[in-house]
Coordinates of C-alpha atoms and ligand atoms in Angstrom, one line a residue:
M1 CA 74.9 -107.1 -128.1
A2 CA 71.7 -109.0 -127.5
T3 CA 68.5 -107.0 -127.2
P4 CA 67.3 -106.9 -123.6
T5 CA 64.0 -108.6 -122.8
K6 CA 61.1 -107.3 -120.6
D7 CA 61.8 -110.1 -118.1
Q8 CA 65.4 -109.0 -117.7
V9 CA 64.2 -105.5 -117.0
L10 CA 61.6 -106.7 -114.5
N11 CA 64.2 -108.9 -112.8
A12 CA 66.5 -105.9 -112.5
L13 CA 63.6 -103.8 -111.1
K14 CA 63.3 -106.3 -108.2
Q15 CA 66.5 -104.7 -106.8
V16 CA 64.7 -101.4 -106.1
K17 CA 63.0 -101.1 -102.7
G18 CA 59.5 -99.7 -102.4
P19 CA 58.8 -96.1 -101.2
D20 CA 58.7 -97.3 -97.6
L21 CA 61.8 -99.4 -98.0
S22 CA 59.8 -102.6 -97.4
G23 CA 59.6 -105.1 -100.3
D24 CA 60.6 -104.4 -103.9
I25 CA 58.7 -102.3 -106.4
V26 CA 57.8 -105.3 -108.5
A27 CA 56.5 -107.4 -105.5
L28 CA 54.6 -104.3 -104.3
G29 CA 52.9 -104.1 -107.7
L30 CA 54.1 -100.6 -108.5
V31 CA 55.5 -101.7 -111.8
G32 CA 54.5 -104.7 -113.9
P33 CA 54.9 -106.1 -117.4
D34 CA 52.3 -103.7 -118.7
D35 CA 54.3 -100.7 -117.5
V36 CA 57.5 -101.6 -119.3
A37 CA 58.1 -101.2 -123.0
V38 CA 61.4 -102.4 -124.6
S39 CA 62.4 -101.6 -128.2
D40 CA 65.8 -102.4 -129.4
G41 CA 68.0 -101.2 -126.5
K42 CA 65.5 -98.5 -125.4
V43 CA 63.4 -99.0 -122.3
I44 CA 60.5 -96.8 -121.2
L45 CA 58.7 -97.6 -118.0
A46 CA 56.3 -96.2 -115.5
V47 CA 56.3 -96.7 -111.7
R48 CA 53.1 -96.0 -109.9
I49 CA 53.4 -93.9 -106.7
P50 CA 51.1 -91.7 -104.7
A51 CA 51.0 -88.3 -106.4
E52 CA 51.9 -86.3 -103.2
R53 CA 55.1 -88.3 -102.8
A54 CA 56.5 -87.6 -106.3
R55 CA 59.2 -85.2 -105.2
E56 CA 60.3 -87.3 -102.2
L57 CA 60.6 -90.4 -104.4
E58 CA 62.9 -88.8 -107.1
P59 CA 65.9 -90.9 -105.6
M60 CA 63.8 -94.0 -106.2
R61 CA 63.2 -93.0 -109.8
R62 CA 67.0 -92.5 -110.2
A63 CA 67.6 -95.9 -108.6
V64 CA 65.2 -97.5 -111.2
E65 CA 67.1 -95.8 -114.0
K66 CA 70.4 -97.1 -112.7
V67 CA 69.4 -100.7 -112.3
V68 CA 67.7 -100.8 -115.7
A69 CA 70.7 -99.1 -117.4
A70 CA 72.9 -101.8 -116.0
V71 CA 70.9 -104.6 -117.9
P72 CA 73.1 -105.8 -120.8
G73 CA 72.1 -104.3 -124.1
V74 CA 70.1 -101.3 -122.6
S75 CA 71.2 -98.1 -124.4
K76 CA 68.6 -95.6 -123.0
V77 CA 66.2 -95.6 -120.1
T78 CA 63.2 -93.3 -119.5
V79 CA 61.5 -93.7 -116.2
A80 CA 58.2 -91.9 -115.3
L81 CA 56.7 -91.8 -111.9
T82 CA 53.0 -91.8 -112.3
A83 CA 50.2 -91.0 -109.9
E84 CA 48.5 -93.9 -108.4
R85 CA 45.1 -94.3 -109.9
R86 CA 42.4 -96.9 -109.5
A87 CA 41.8 -98.8 -112.7
S88 CA 38.0 -98.3 -112.3
A89 CA 38.1 -94.5 -112.3
S90 CA 34.6 -93.4 -113.1
P91 CA 34.0 -91.5 -116.3
P92 CA 33.4 -87.8 -116.0
S93 CA 29.9 -86.7 -115.5
A94 CA 28.1 -84.3 -117.7
G95 CA 29.4 -80.8 -117.3
G96 CA 32.9 -82.1 -116.5
V97 CA 32.4 -82.0 -112.8
G98 CA 34.5 -84.0 -110.5
A99 CA 36.2 -86.7 -112.5
G100 CA 38.2 -87.8 -109.6
Q101 CA 41.7 -86.6 -110.7
G102 CA 44.1 -88.5 -108.6
A103 CA 46.9 -86.0 -108.5
P104 CA 46.4 -82.6 -107.0
G105 CA 46.5 -79.8 -109.6
P106 CA 49.6 -77.7 -109.5
A107 CA 48.1 -74.5 -110.6
S108 CA 47.0 -72.0 -108.0
D109 CA 43.3 -71.6 -107.7
T110 CA 42.9 -68.1 -108.9
G111 CA 39.1 -68.2 -108.7
A112 CA 38.9 -67.4 -112.4
G113 CA 35.7 -69.1 -112.7
D114 CA 36.9 -72.5 -111.6
L115 CA 33.8 -74.7 -111.8
G116 CA 35.4 -77.8 -110.6
A117 CA 36.6 -78.9 -114.1
G118 CA 39.0 -81.2 -112.4
V119 CA 42.2 -79.5 -113.2
K120 CA 42.9 -76.6 -110.8
G121 CA 42.7 -73.1 -112.3
V122 CA 41.0 -74.4 -115.5
S123 CA 37.3 -73.5 -116.0
A124 CA 36.5 -75.8 -118.8
I125 CA 38.2 -78.5 -120.8
I126 CA 37.0 -79.4 -124.2
A127 CA 38.1 -82.1 -126.5
V128 CA 38.5 -81.8 -130.3
A129 CA 38.0 -85.3 -131.8
S130 CA 37.4 -87.0 -135.1
G131 CA 36.3 -90.4 -136.3
K132 CA 39.5 -90.9 -138.3
G133 CA 42.8 -89.2 -139.1
G134 CA 43.5 -86.6 -141.8
V135 CA 40.2 -84.7 -141.5
G136 CA 41.8 -81.5 -140.1
K137 CA 41.3 -82.2 -136.4
S138 CA 44.6 -80.7 -135.2
T139 CA 44.2 -77.7 -137.6
T140 CA 40.8 -77.1 -136.2
A141 CA 42.0 -77.5 -132.6
V142 CA 44.7 -74.8 -133.1
N143 CA 42.5 -72.3 -134.9
L144 CA 39.6 -72.9 -132.5
A145 CA 41.9 -72.2 -129.5
L146 CA 43.2 -69.1 -131.2
G147 CA 39.6 -68.1 -132.0
L148 CA 38.7 -68.4 -128.3
K149 CA 41.7 -66.4 -127.5
A150 CA 40.7 -63.7 -129.9
G151 CA 37.4 -63.5 -128.0
G152 CA 39.4 -62.4 -124.9
L153 CA 39.7 -65.7 -123.1
N154 CA 42.7 -67.3 -121.5
V155 CA 43.3 -70.4 -123.5
G156 CA 45.5 -73.5 -123.3
L157 CA 46.1 -76.3 -125.8
L158 CA 46.9 -79.8 -124.8
D159 CA 48.2 -82.0 -127.6
A160 CA 46.9 -85.4 -126.5
D161 CA 48.0 -87.0 -129.7
I162 CA 50.8 -88.8 -128.0
Y163 CA 51.8 -90.9 -131.0
G164 CA 51.8 -88.1 -133.5
P165 CA 52.1 -84.8 -131.7
S166 CA 51.6 -81.9 -134.1
M167 CA 51.4 -78.8 -131.9
P168 CA 55.2 -78.0 -131.9
R169 CA 55.0 -77.7 -135.7
L170 CA 51.6 -76.1 -136.0
L171 CA 52.5 -73.4 -133.4
K172 CA 56.2 -73.1 -134.3
I173 CA 57.3 -73.9 -130.8
S174 CA 60.6 -75.7 -130.0
G175 CA 62.5 -76.4 -126.9
R176 CA 61.6 -78.0 -123.6
P177 CA 59.2 -76.9 -120.9
E178 CA 61.1 -75.8 -117.8
P179 CA 60.1 -77.1 -114.3
V180 CA 58.6 -74.5 -112.1
S181 CA 58.9 -76.5 -108.9
G182 CA 59.5 -80.2 -108.4
R183 CA 57.9 -82.1 -111.3
V184 CA 55.5 -79.3 -112.3
L185 CA 56.3 -77.9 -115.7
R186 CA 55.6 -74.5 -117.1
P187 CA 53.7 -74.8 -120.4
M188 CA 55.3 -73.6 -123.6
E189 CA 53.7 -70.5 -125.1
N190 CA 53.1 -68.9 -128.5
Y191 CA 50.5 -66.6 -129.9
G192 CA 49.2 -66.1 -126.4
L193 CA 48.3 -69.8 -126.0
K194 CA 49.7 -72.0 -123.3
V195 CA 50.7 -75.3 -124.9
M196 CA 51.8 -78.7 -123.8
S197 CA 52.6 -81.6 -126.1
M198 CA 54.5 -84.9 -125.9
G199 CA 56.5 -83.4 -128.8
F200 CA 58.2 -81.1 -126.3
L201 CA 59.2 -84.0 -124.0
V202 CA 60.3 -86.8 -126.3
D203 CA 62.9 -86.6 -129.0
E204 CA 61.4 -87.0 -132.4
E205 CA 63.5 -90.1 -133.0
T206 CA 62.3 -91.9 -129.9
P207 CA 60.0 -94.7 -131.0
M208 CA 56.5 -94.2 -129.8
I209 CA 56.4 -97.6 -128.1
W210 CA 54.4 -96.4 -125.2
R211 CA 51.8 -98.9 -124.1
G212 CA 48.2 -98.0 -123.2
P213 CA 48.7 -97.4 -119.4
M214 CA 51.8 -95.3 -120.1
V215 CA 50.0 -93.2 -122.6
I216 CA 47.3 -92.6 -120.1
S217 CA 49.8 -91.6 -117.4
A218 CA 51.6 -89.3 -119.9
L219 CA 48.2 -87.6 -120.5
T220 CA 47.3 -87.3 -116.8
Q221 CA 50.8 -85.8 -116.1
M222 CA 50.4 -83.3 -118.9
L223 CA 47.1 -82.3 -117.3
N224 CA 48.0 -82.3 -113.7
E225 CA 51.7 -81.6 -113.6
V226 CA 51.6 -78.5 -115.8
L227 CA 51.1 -75.0 -114.5
W228 CA 48.0 -74.4 -116.7
G229 CA 45.9 -71.9 -114.7
P230 CA 44.3 -69.6 -114.8
L231 CA 42.6 -70.7 -117.9
D232 CA 39.0 -70.2 -119.1
V233 CA 39.3 -73.0 -121.6
L234 CA 41.8 -75.8 -122.2
V235 CA 41.4 -77.3 -125.7
V236 CA 42.5 -80.9 -125.9
D237 CA 43.5 -82.2 -129.4
M238 CA 42.6 -85.9 -129.1
P239 CA 44.3 -88.7 -131.0
P240 CA 42.4 -89.5 -134.1
G241 CA 39.9 -92.3 -134.1
T242 CA 37.4 -93.8 -131.7
G243 CA 39.1 -97.0 -130.5
D244 CA 39.5 -98.1 -126.9
A245 CA 42.6 -96.0 -126.4
Q246 CA 40.7 -92.9 -127.3
L247 CA 37.8 -93.9 -125.2
T248 CA 40.0 -94.4 -122.2
M249 CA 41.7 -91.1 -122.8
A250 CA 38.3 -89.3 -123.0
Q251 CA 37.5 -90.9 -119.7
Q252 CA 40.7 -89.7 -118.0
V253 CA 40.1 -86.1 -118.9
P254 CA 37.3 -84.2 -117.0
L255 CA 35.7 -82.9 -120.1
A256 CA 33.1 -80.2 -120.2
G257 CA 32.3 -81.1 -123.8
A258 CA 33.5 -82.4 -127.1
V259 CA 33.8 -80.9 -130.6
I260 CA 33.7 -83.4 -133.5
V261 CA 35.6 -82.5 -136.7
S262 CA 34.5 -84.2 -139.9
T263 CA 34.7 -83.7 -143.6
P264 CA 31.5 -83.7 -145.7
Q265 CA 32.3 -87.2 -147.1
D266 CA 33.0 -88.7 -143.7
L267 CA 29.8 -87.3 -142.3
A268 CA 28.0 -89.3 -144.9
L269 CA 30.3 -92.2 -144.2
I270 CA 29.4 -92.5 -140.6
D271 CA 32.8 -91.7 -139.2
A272 CA 31.7 -88.7 -137.3
R273 CA 28.9 -90.7 -135.8
K274 CA 31.5 -93.0 -134.2
G275 CA 33.0 -90.0 -132.6
L276 CA 29.6 -89.0 -131.2
A277 CA 29.0 -92.5 -129.9
M278 CA 32.3 -92.5 -128.1
F279 CA 31.5 -89.3 -126.2
Q280 CA 27.9 -90.5 -125.5
R281 CA 29.4 -93.5 -123.9
T282 CA 31.5 -91.3 -121.6
E283 CA 28.6 -89.1 -120.9
V284 CA 30.5 -86.1 -122.2
P285 CA 28.2 -83.5 -123.9
V286 CA 28.9 -83.2 -127.6
L287 CA 29.0 -79.5 -128.2
G288 CA 28.6 -80.0 -132.0
I289 CA 30.1 -80.8 -135.3
V290 CA 32.6 -78.7 -137.3
E291 CA 32.5 -79.5 -141.0
N292 CA 36.0 -79.1 -142.3
M293 CA 36.8 -78.6 -146.0
S294 CA 33.1 -78.0 -146.5
Y295 CA 33.5 -76.0 -149.7
F296 CA 36.3 -74.8 -151.9
L297 CA 37.3 -71.2 -151.8
C298 CA 39.1 -70.4 -155.1
P299 CA 42.4 -68.7 -154.2
R300 CA 42.3 -66.7 -157.4
C301 CA 38.7 -65.6 -157.8
G302 CA 37.5 -66.0 -154.2
E303 CA 34.5 -68.0 -155.6
R304 CA 32.9 -70.5 -153.3
S305 CA 32.3 -74.0 -154.9
E306 CA 30.2 -76.5 -153.0
I307 CA 32.2 -79.4 -154.3
F308 CA 30.5 -81.8 -151.9
G309 CA 27.0 -80.4 -152.2
H310 CA 25.7 -77.7 -149.9
G311 CA 24.3 -78.1 -146.4
G312 CA 25.1 -81.8 -146.1
A313 CA 26.7 -81.6 -142.7
E314 CA 24.2 -79.3 -141.3
S315 CA 21.3 -81.5 -142.2
E316 CA 23.1 -84.6 -141.1
A317 CA 23.9 -82.9 -137.8
A318 CA 20.3 -82.1 -137.4
R319 CA 19.3 -85.6 -138.3
I320 CA 21.4 -87.1 -135.6
G321 CA 20.5 -84.4 -133.1
V322 CA 23.8 -82.7 -132.7
P323 CA 24.4 -78.9 -133.1
F324 CA 26.2 -77.7 -136.2
L325 CA 29.1 -75.4 -135.2
G326 CA 30.0 -74.2 -138.6
G327 CA 31.9 -75.0 -141.8
V328 CA 35.5 -74.3 -142.7
P329 CA 36.4 -74.0 -146.4
L330 CA 39.0 -76.1 -148.1
D331 CA 41.5 -73.3 -148.5
I332 CA 45.2 -73.6 -149.5
A333 CA 46.0 -70.8 -147.1
V334 CA 45.0 -73.1 -144.2
R335 CA 47.5 -75.8 -145.2
E336 CA 50.2 -73.3 -146.0
T337 CA 49.9 -71.4 -142.7
S338 CA 49.7 -74.7 -140.8
D339 CA 52.9 -75.9 -142.4
A340 CA 54.6 -72.5 -141.6
G341 CA 53.5 -72.6 -138.0
T342 CA 51.5 -69.4 -138.4
P343 CA 47.9 -70.5 -138.0
V344 CA 45.4 -68.6 -140.2
V345 CA 43.5 -67.0 -137.3
V346 CA 46.6 -65.1 -136.2
S347 CA 48.4 -64.7 -139.6
A348 CA 45.3 -63.6 -141.6
P349 CA 42.7 -62.6 -139.1
D350 CA 40.6 -60.7 -141.7
S351 CA 40.3 -63.7 -144.0
G352 CA 37.1 -65.6 -144.4
V353 CA 38.6 -68.7 -143.0
A354 CA 39.7 -66.9 -139.8
K355 CA 36.2 -65.5 -139.5
A356 CA 34.8 -69.0 -139.9
Y357 CA 37.0 -70.3 -137.0
R358 CA 36.1 -67.3 -134.8
G359 CA 32.4 -68.0 -135.5
I360 CA 32.9 -71.6 -134.5
A361 CA 34.7 -70.5 -131.3
D362 CA 31.7 -68.2 -130.4
R363 CA 29.3 -71.1 -130.9
V364 CA 31.4 -73.4 -128.8
I365 CA 31.2 -71.0 -125.9
D366 CA 27.5 -70.6 -126.3
R367 CA 27.1 -74.4 -126.3
L368 CA 29.3 -74.7 -123.2
K369 CA 27.1 -72.3 -121.4
Q370 CA 24.0 -74.2 -122.5
E371 CA 25.4 -77.5 -121.3
R372 CA 26.4 -76.0 -118.0
Q373 CA 22.9 -74.6 -117.5
A374 CA 21.3 -77.8 -118.6
A375 CA 23.4 -79.6 -116.0
G376 CA 21.8 -77.3 -113.4
R377 CA 25.0 -75.5 -112.7
K378 CA 25.7 -71.8 -112.7
A379 CA 26.9 -70.5 -116.0
P380 CA 30.6 -70.3 -116.4
K381 CA 32.3 -67.0 -116.0
I382 CA 33.2 -66.9 -119.6
V383 CA 32.5 -63.6 -121.4
M384 CA 33.3 -63.3 -125.1
E385 CA 34.4 -59.8 -126.0
T386 CA 32.6 -58.9 -129.2
Ligands
ADP1 P1 44.1 -84.5 -138.5 O1 44.5 -83.8 -137.2 O2 42.7 -84.8 -138.5 O3 45.0 -85.7 -138.8 P2 45.3 -82.2 -139.8 O4 44.8 -81.1 -139.0 O5 46.7 -82.6 -139.5 O6 44.4 -83.5 -139.7 O7 45.1 -81.9 -141.3 C1 45.5 -82.7 -142.3 C2 46.0 -81.9 -143.5 O8 45.0 -81.2 -144.1 C3 47.1 -80.9 -143.1 O9 48.1 -80.8 -144.2 C4 46.3 -79.6 -143.0 O10 47.2 -78.5 -143.3 C5 45.3 -79.8 -144.1 N1 44.0 -79.1 -143.8 C6 43.3 -79.1 -142.7 N2 42.2 -78.4 -142.8 C7 42.3 -77.7 -144.1 C8 41.4 -76.8 -144.8 N3 40.3 -76.3 -144.3 N4 41.9 -76.4 -146.0 C9 43.0 -76.8 -146.5 N5 43.8 -77.7 -145.9 C10 43.4 -78.2 -144.7

């Protein structure tokens, strides 16, 4: 059978009336060519609606599914209703205050130090980013989150790497999040972390053909339609790189700060600086740099070898005026525990690597407090149990 085209899908969508039964959803501009992705027989599309009407408009979503499924050659349809959002949403201001989240947060405001981070019940959202892939960003995000948890905080982890979600594997979580009410999902949980990832929502075989706007709406839904609170910190594992997609994503999340992960080689090779520049453009405070694989810890003799030279990252961080949060050794145990879904901070809490991650977590909290104070706001109610 012939592969369906985007035009055929858009034509079919004209049969669906708008939320107030006047006009059709295409004519009303609720869905356009940029919101539709077609790959072989699979169609993924997003329809924009006001957030508060999501539940009431579920029949409209089903009508959309039905008309698209009837297009010849369509084998699978996924329809998302996304909160209406002005294209010119302003970037978050320093301190992550009031980023203008369109949808109301589902979590109850428990008063657990909510400083207006933008997602209800969440005190601070921090991004973990890198200039490029493969430097250990996701590994750092997981172990940093667990390090914060070990310090007595309520912590969540949002896997924003929508194209290559890794949290289901790194945290050994399978299954699907259950709805709590309407479209609001309960996050998955393991090792005491609340976790949300595209990996829980989309089959692994589903091609990741999501276009920019749809990726953004997936992210905002994972932020706003998940029962996160009460959380002291939500760690967001950003997609690797510093392109436009990452920049837009950074702008969509009301970030209190960003942590940049880099290897010693990349620090020298400017990749980390691209990460810095990205957050500087969005006015998100950079909390500091984590140097991953900074030295080699011999698994047999425990000897530390500075294979890339000592102190490079620290001095480079100082040179570019960014705090150094700490170094994590290149240690086979990190890779093995990651592969096994038993992150080193929980599986070997007394190891040197786990201590390194907990030290980084402590410094991240200190830096958050500093940034909050610098922004002239009261210090967050975050207390590390030592
Ligand atoms: P990214 O998110 O930057 O793409 P990952 O976190 O997926 O990178 O890490 C890439 C690979 O490197 C993984 O196999 C991971 O287990 C391994 N790795 C990350 N950090 C370390 C480390 N400190 N020591 C040993 N292996 C590591």
